[in-house]
PDB file of C-alpha atoms in Angstrom:
ATOM      1  CA  MET A   1       2.109  39.212  18.418  1.00  0.00           C
ATOM      2  CA  ALA A   2      -1.169  37.962  16.933  1.00  0.00           C
ATOM      3  CA  SER A   3      -2.380  34.493  17.759  1.00  0.00           C
ATOM      4  CA  ILE A   4      -3.608  32.048  15.202  1.00  0.00           C
ATOM      5  CA  LYS A   5      -7.377  31.562  15.477  1.00  0.00           C
ATOM      6  CA  GLN A   6      -8.047  28.859  12.866  1.00  0.00           C
ATOM      7  CA  VAL A   7      -6.211  26.571  10.460  1.00  0.00           C
ATOM      8  CA  GLN A   8      -7.490  25.490   7.067  1.00  0.00           C
ATOM      9  CA  VAL A   9      -5.997  22.517   5.264  1.00  0.00           C
ATOM     10  CA  THR A  10      -5.994  22.996   1.462  1.00  0.00           C
ATOM     11  CA  PHE A  11      -5.750  20.185  -1.087  1.00  0.00           C
ATOM     12  CA  ASP A  12      -4.801  20.743  -4.724  1.00  0.00           C
ATOM     13  CA  CYS A  13      -6.843  18.285  -6.831  1.00  0.00           C
ATOM     14  CA  ALA A  14      -8.577  17.726 -10.187  1.00  0.00           C
ATOM     15  CA  GLU A  15     -12.173  17.231  -8.850  1.00  0.00           C
ATOM     16  CA  PRO A  16     -12.735  19.370  -5.758  1.00  0.00           C
ATOM     17  CA  GLU A  17     -16.236  18.272  -4.898  1.00  0.00           C
ATOM     18  CA  ARG A  18     -15.526  14.574  -5.367  1.00  0.00           C
ATOM     19  CA  VAL A  19     -12.415  14.698  -3.180  1.00  0.00           C
ATOM     20  CA  ALA A  20     -14.171  16.848  -0.551  1.00  0.00           C
ATOM     21  CA  ARG A  21     -17.087  14.402  -0.286  1.00  0.00           C
ATOM     22  CA  PHE A  22     -14.601  11.510   0.097  1.00  0.00           C
ATOM     23  CA  TRP A  23     -12.977  13.331   3.052  1.00  0.00           C
ATOM     24  CA  CYS A  24     -16.388  14.042   4.531  1.00  0.00           C
ATOM     25  CA  GLU A  25     -16.973  10.281   4.690  1.00  0.00           C
ATOM     26  CA  VAL A  26     -13.491   9.603   6.068  1.00  0.00           C
ATOM     27  CA  LEU A  27     -13.652  12.195   8.838  1.00  0.00           C
ATOM     28  CA  GLY A  28     -17.383  12.594   9.530  1.00  0.00           C
ATOM     29  CA  TYR A  29     -17.166  16.144   8.140  1.00  0.00           C
ATOM     30  CA  VAL A  30     -20.070  17.894   6.441  1.00  0.00           C
ATOM     31  CA  VAL A  31     -20.536  20.337   3.565  1.00  0.00           C
ATOM     32  CA  PRO A  32     -21.318  23.781   5.004  1.00  0.00           C
ATOM     33  CA  PRO A  33     -24.476  25.572   3.942  1.00  0.00           C
ATOM     34  CA  PRO A  34     -24.294  27.434   0.608  1.00  0.00           C
ATOM     35  CA  PRO A  35     -23.691  31.184   0.607  1.00  0.00           C
ATOM     36  CA  GLU A  36     -26.654  33.440   1.443  1.00  0.00           C
ATOM     37  CA  GLY A  37     -28.992  33.871  -1.475  1.00  0.00           C
ATOM     38  CA  PHE A  38     -28.381  30.342  -2.889  1.00  0.00           C
ATOM     39  CA  ALA A  39     -30.473  27.281  -2.137  1.00  0.00           C
ATOM     40  CA  THR A  40     -27.681  24.846  -3.041  1.00  0.00           C
ATOM     41  CA  TRP A  41     -24.025  24.784  -3.812  1.00  0.00           C
ATOM     42  CA  GLY A  42     -24.976  23.811  -7.374  1.00  0.00           C
ATOM     43  CA  ASP A  43     -26.971  27.063  -7.667  1.00  0.00           C
ATOM     44  CA  PHE A  44     -23.968  29.060  -6.410  1.00  0.00           C
ATOM     45  CA  ASP A  45     -21.587  27.214  -8.746  1.00  0.00           C
ATOM     46  CA  ARG A  46     -23.770  27.885 -11.769  1.00  0.00           C
ATOM     47  CA  ALA A  47     -23.748  31.675 -10.889  1.00  0.00           C
ATOM     48  CA  LEU A  48     -19.901  31.705 -11.276  1.00  0.00           C
ATOM     49  CA  PRO A  49     -18.106  32.470 -14.548  1.00  0.00           C
ATOM     50  CA  PRO A  50     -17.642  29.216 -16.515  1.00  0.00           C
ATOM     51  CA  GLU A  51     -13.930  29.004 -15.832  1.00  0.00           C
ATOM     52  CA  ARG A  52     -14.620  29.108 -12.004  1.00  0.00           C
ATOM     53  CA  GLN A  53     -17.416  26.538 -11.976  1.00  0.00           C
ATOM     54  CA  GLY A  54     -16.325  23.398 -10.097  1.00  0.00           C
ATOM     55  CA  ALA A  55     -13.071  25.020  -9.147  1.00  0.00           C
ATOM     56  CA  ALA A  56     -13.418  24.671  -5.344  1.00  0.00           C
ATOM     57  CA  PHE A  57     -15.298  22.965  -2.604  1.00  0.00           C
ATOM     58  CA  ALA A  58     -14.966  22.759   1.169  1.00  0.00           C
ATOM     59  CA  CYS A  59     -16.030  20.673   4.148  1.00  0.00           C
ATOM     60  CA  ILE A  60     -16.103  21.334   7.840  1.00  0.00           C
ATOM     61  CA  ASP A  61     -16.060  19.475  11.141  1.00  0.00           C
ATOM     62  CA  PRO A  62     -19.657  19.661  12.403  1.00  0.00           C
ATOM     63  CA  SER A  63     -18.365  20.001  15.990  1.00  0.00           C
ATOM     64  CA  GLY A  64     -16.320  23.017  15.009  1.00  0.00           C
ATOM     65  CA  VAL A  65     -13.128  21.531  16.530  1.00  0.00           C
ATOM     66  CA  GLY A  66     -11.284  20.315  13.472  1.00  0.00           C
ATOM     67  CA  PRO A  67      -9.852  22.491  10.671  1.00  0.00           C
ATOM     68  CA  ARG A  68     -11.844  23.412   7.612  1.00  0.00           C
ATOM     69  CA  LEU A  69     -10.761  21.381   4.524  1.00  0.00           C
ATOM     70  CA  PHE A  70     -10.611  23.313   1.262  1.00  0.00           C
ATOM     71  CA  PHE A  71     -10.222  21.644  -2.139  1.00  0.00           C
ATOM     72  CA  GLN A  72      -9.110  23.643  -5.119  1.00  0.00           C
ATOM     73  CA  ARG A  73      -8.806  22.561  -8.779  1.00  0.00           C
ATOM     74  CA  VAL A  74      -5.338  22.825 -10.249  1.00  0.00           C
ATOM     75  CA  PRO A  75      -4.347  21.909 -13.814  1.00  0.00           C
ATOM     76  CA  GLU A  76      -1.456  19.610 -12.986  1.00  0.00           C
ATOM     77  CA  GLY A  77      -1.773  16.137 -11.584  1.00  0.00           C
ATOM     78  CA  LYS A  78      -0.006  14.816  -8.484  1.00  0.00           C
ATOM     79  CA  VAL A  79       3.512  13.736  -9.511  1.00  0.00           C
ATOM     80  CA  VAL A  80       5.519  13.294  -6.282  1.00  0.00           C
ATOM     81  CA  LYS A  81       5.019  12.322  -2.630  1.00  0.00           C
ATOM     82  CA  ASN A  82       3.058  14.789  -0.480  1.00  0.00           C
ATOM     83  CA  ARG A  83       5.229  17.060   1.680  1.00  0.00           C
ATOM     84  CA  LEU A  84       2.320  17.158   4.124  1.00  0.00           C
ATOM     85  CA  HIS A  85      -0.220  14.524   4.904  1.00  0.00           C
ATOM     86  CA  LEU A  86      -3.095  13.867   7.264  1.00  0.00           C
ATOM     87  CA  ASP A  87      -2.915  11.239   9.972  1.00  0.00           C
ATOM     88  CA  VAL A  88      -6.418   9.816  10.579  1.00  0.00           C
ATOM     89  CA  ARG A  89      -6.245   8.798  14.262  1.00  0.00           C
ATOM     90  CA  VAL A  90      -8.226   5.569  14.526  1.00  0.00           C
ATOM     91  CA  GLY A  91      -5.902   3.587  16.771  1.00  0.00           C
ATOM     92  CA  THR A  92      -5.126   6.078  19.527  1.00  0.00           C
ATOM     93  CA  GLY A  93      -4.382   4.299  22.785  1.00  0.00           C
ATOM     94  CA  LEU A  94      -4.405   0.871  21.148  1.00  0.00           C
ATOM     95  CA  VAL A  95      -1.385  -1.395  20.799  1.00  0.00           C
ATOM     96  CA  GLY A  96      -0.397  -4.663  19.224  1.00  0.00           C
ATOM     97  CA  GLU A  97      -3.104  -6.784  17.602  1.00  0.00           C
ATOM     98  CA  GLU A  98      -5.912  -4.654  18.932  1.00  0.00           C
ATOM     99  CA  ARG A  99      -4.448  -1.636  17.148  1.00  0.00           C
ATOM    100  CA  LEU A 100      -3.846  -3.607  13.941  1.00  0.00           C
ATOM    101  CA  ALA A 101      -7.531  -4.789  13.976  1.00  0.00           C
ATOM    102  CA  ALA A 102      -8.776  -1.213  14.330  1.00  0.00           C
ATOM    103  CA  LEU A 103      -6.506  -0.025  11.477  1.00  0.00           C
ATOM    104  CA  GLU A 104      -7.551  -2.894   9.245  1.00  0.00           C
ATOM    105  CA  ALA A 105     -11.314  -2.323   9.904  1.00  0.00           C
ATOM    106  CA  GLU A 106     -10.995   1.357   9.029  1.00  0.00           C
ATOM    107  CA  CYS A 107      -8.829   0.533   6.014  1.00  0.00           C
ATOM    108  CA  ALA A 108     -11.542  -1.779   4.639  1.00  0.00           C
ATOM    109  CA  ARG A 109     -14.180   0.948   5.117  1.00  0.00           C
ATOM    110  CA  LEU A 110     -12.066   3.499   3.246  1.00  0.00           C
ATOM    111  CA  VAL A 111     -11.070   1.181   0.435  1.00  0.00           C
ATOM    112  CA  ALA A 112     -14.796   0.752  -0.180  1.00  0.00           C
ATOM    113  CA  LEU A 113     -15.007   4.501  -0.547  1.00  0.00           C
ATOM    114  CA  GLY A 114     -12.203   4.460  -3.186  1.00  0.00           C
ATOM    115  CA  ALA A 115      -9.077   4.809  -1.047  1.00  0.00           C
ATOM    116  CA  VAL A 116      -5.988   2.681  -1.855  1.00  0.00           C
ATOM    117  CA  ARG A 117      -4.013   0.780   0.748  1.00  0.00           C
ATOM    118  CA  GLU A 118      -0.252   1.301   0.161  1.00  0.00           C
ATOM    119  CA  ARG A 119       1.499  -0.479   3.009  1.00  0.00           C
ATOM    120  CA  LEU A 120       1.505  -1.384   6.643  1.00  0.00           C
ATOM    121  CA  LEU A 121       4.248   0.104   8.773  1.00  0.00           C
ATOM    122  CA  ARG A 122       4.697  -2.275  11.737  1.00  0.00           C
ATOM    123  CA  ALA A 123       5.487  -1.077  15.251  1.00  0.00           C
ATOM    124  CA  ASP A 124       9.253  -0.635  15.633  1.00  0.00           C
ATOM    125  CA  GLY A 125       9.738  -0.028  19.354  1.00  0.00           C
ATOM    126  CA  VAL A 126       9.432   3.727  18.885  1.00  0.00           C
ATOM    127  CA  ASN A 127       6.357   4.146  16.739  1.00  0.00           C
ATOM    128  CA  GLU A 128       3.130   2.114  16.800  1.00  0.00           C
ATOM    129  CA  SER A 129       1.848   0.449  13.649  1.00  0.00           C
ATOM    130  CA  CYS A 130       0.132   2.573  11.008  1.00  0.00           C
ATOM    131  CA  LEU A 131      -1.243   2.103   7.493  1.00  0.00           C
ATOM    132  CA  VAL A 132      -0.121   4.298   4.624  1.00  0.00           C
ATOM    133  CA  MET A 133      -3.001   4.954   2.217  1.00  0.00           C
ATOM    134  CA  GLN A 134      -3.989   7.149  -0.718  1.00  0.00           C
ATOM    135  CA  ASP A 135      -7.234   9.062  -1.201  1.00  0.00           C
ATOM    136  CA  ILE A 136      -9.210   8.976  -4.459  1.00  0.00           C
ATOM    137  CA  GLU A 137      -6.722  11.241  -6.220  1.00  0.00           C
ATOM    138  CA  GLY A 138      -3.573   9.608  -4.871  1.00  0.00           C
ATOM    139  CA  ASN A 139      -2.847  11.935  -1.948  1.00  0.00           C
ATOM    140  CA  GLU A 140      -1.083  10.007   0.825  1.00  0.00           C
ATOM    141  CA  PHE A 141      -2.476   9.789   4.328  1.00  0.00           C
ATOM    142  CA  CYS A 142      -1.956   7.498   7.304  1.00  0.00           C
ATOM    143  CA  LEU A 143      -4.354   5.534   9.424  1.00  0.00           C
ATOM    144  CA  ASP A 144      -2.618   5.996  12.768  1.00  0.00           C
TER     145      ASP A 144
END
């Protein structure tokens, strides 16, 4: 049986580069270097057929630990709740008011980048508190 070497997380979206750059800011990810022979991603994009220009973008964890994030343009908009979402782990090991303060601080930073705060889910005796949010195209994620 083959083992999985890497995982890529793919987002369907309307504006791949814009959404990718948002997630770079959220996660501390970076845009990888452009393909060989191109000075910039813009140069690469302009070399594509018109219908493929702006159709995809990616970002990577500079440490090489986290998954590559890939963003692809799709014609339809988001209409229902995500079946899969990212948990951005900012409160790991924190509880109570200390955890809430960490979540709120990160929420404020992300709202300034264009994210939307949906709701706070308070600790319930099983799960710690988390904040449900949306990225700049309405994809749900949690600050956990």
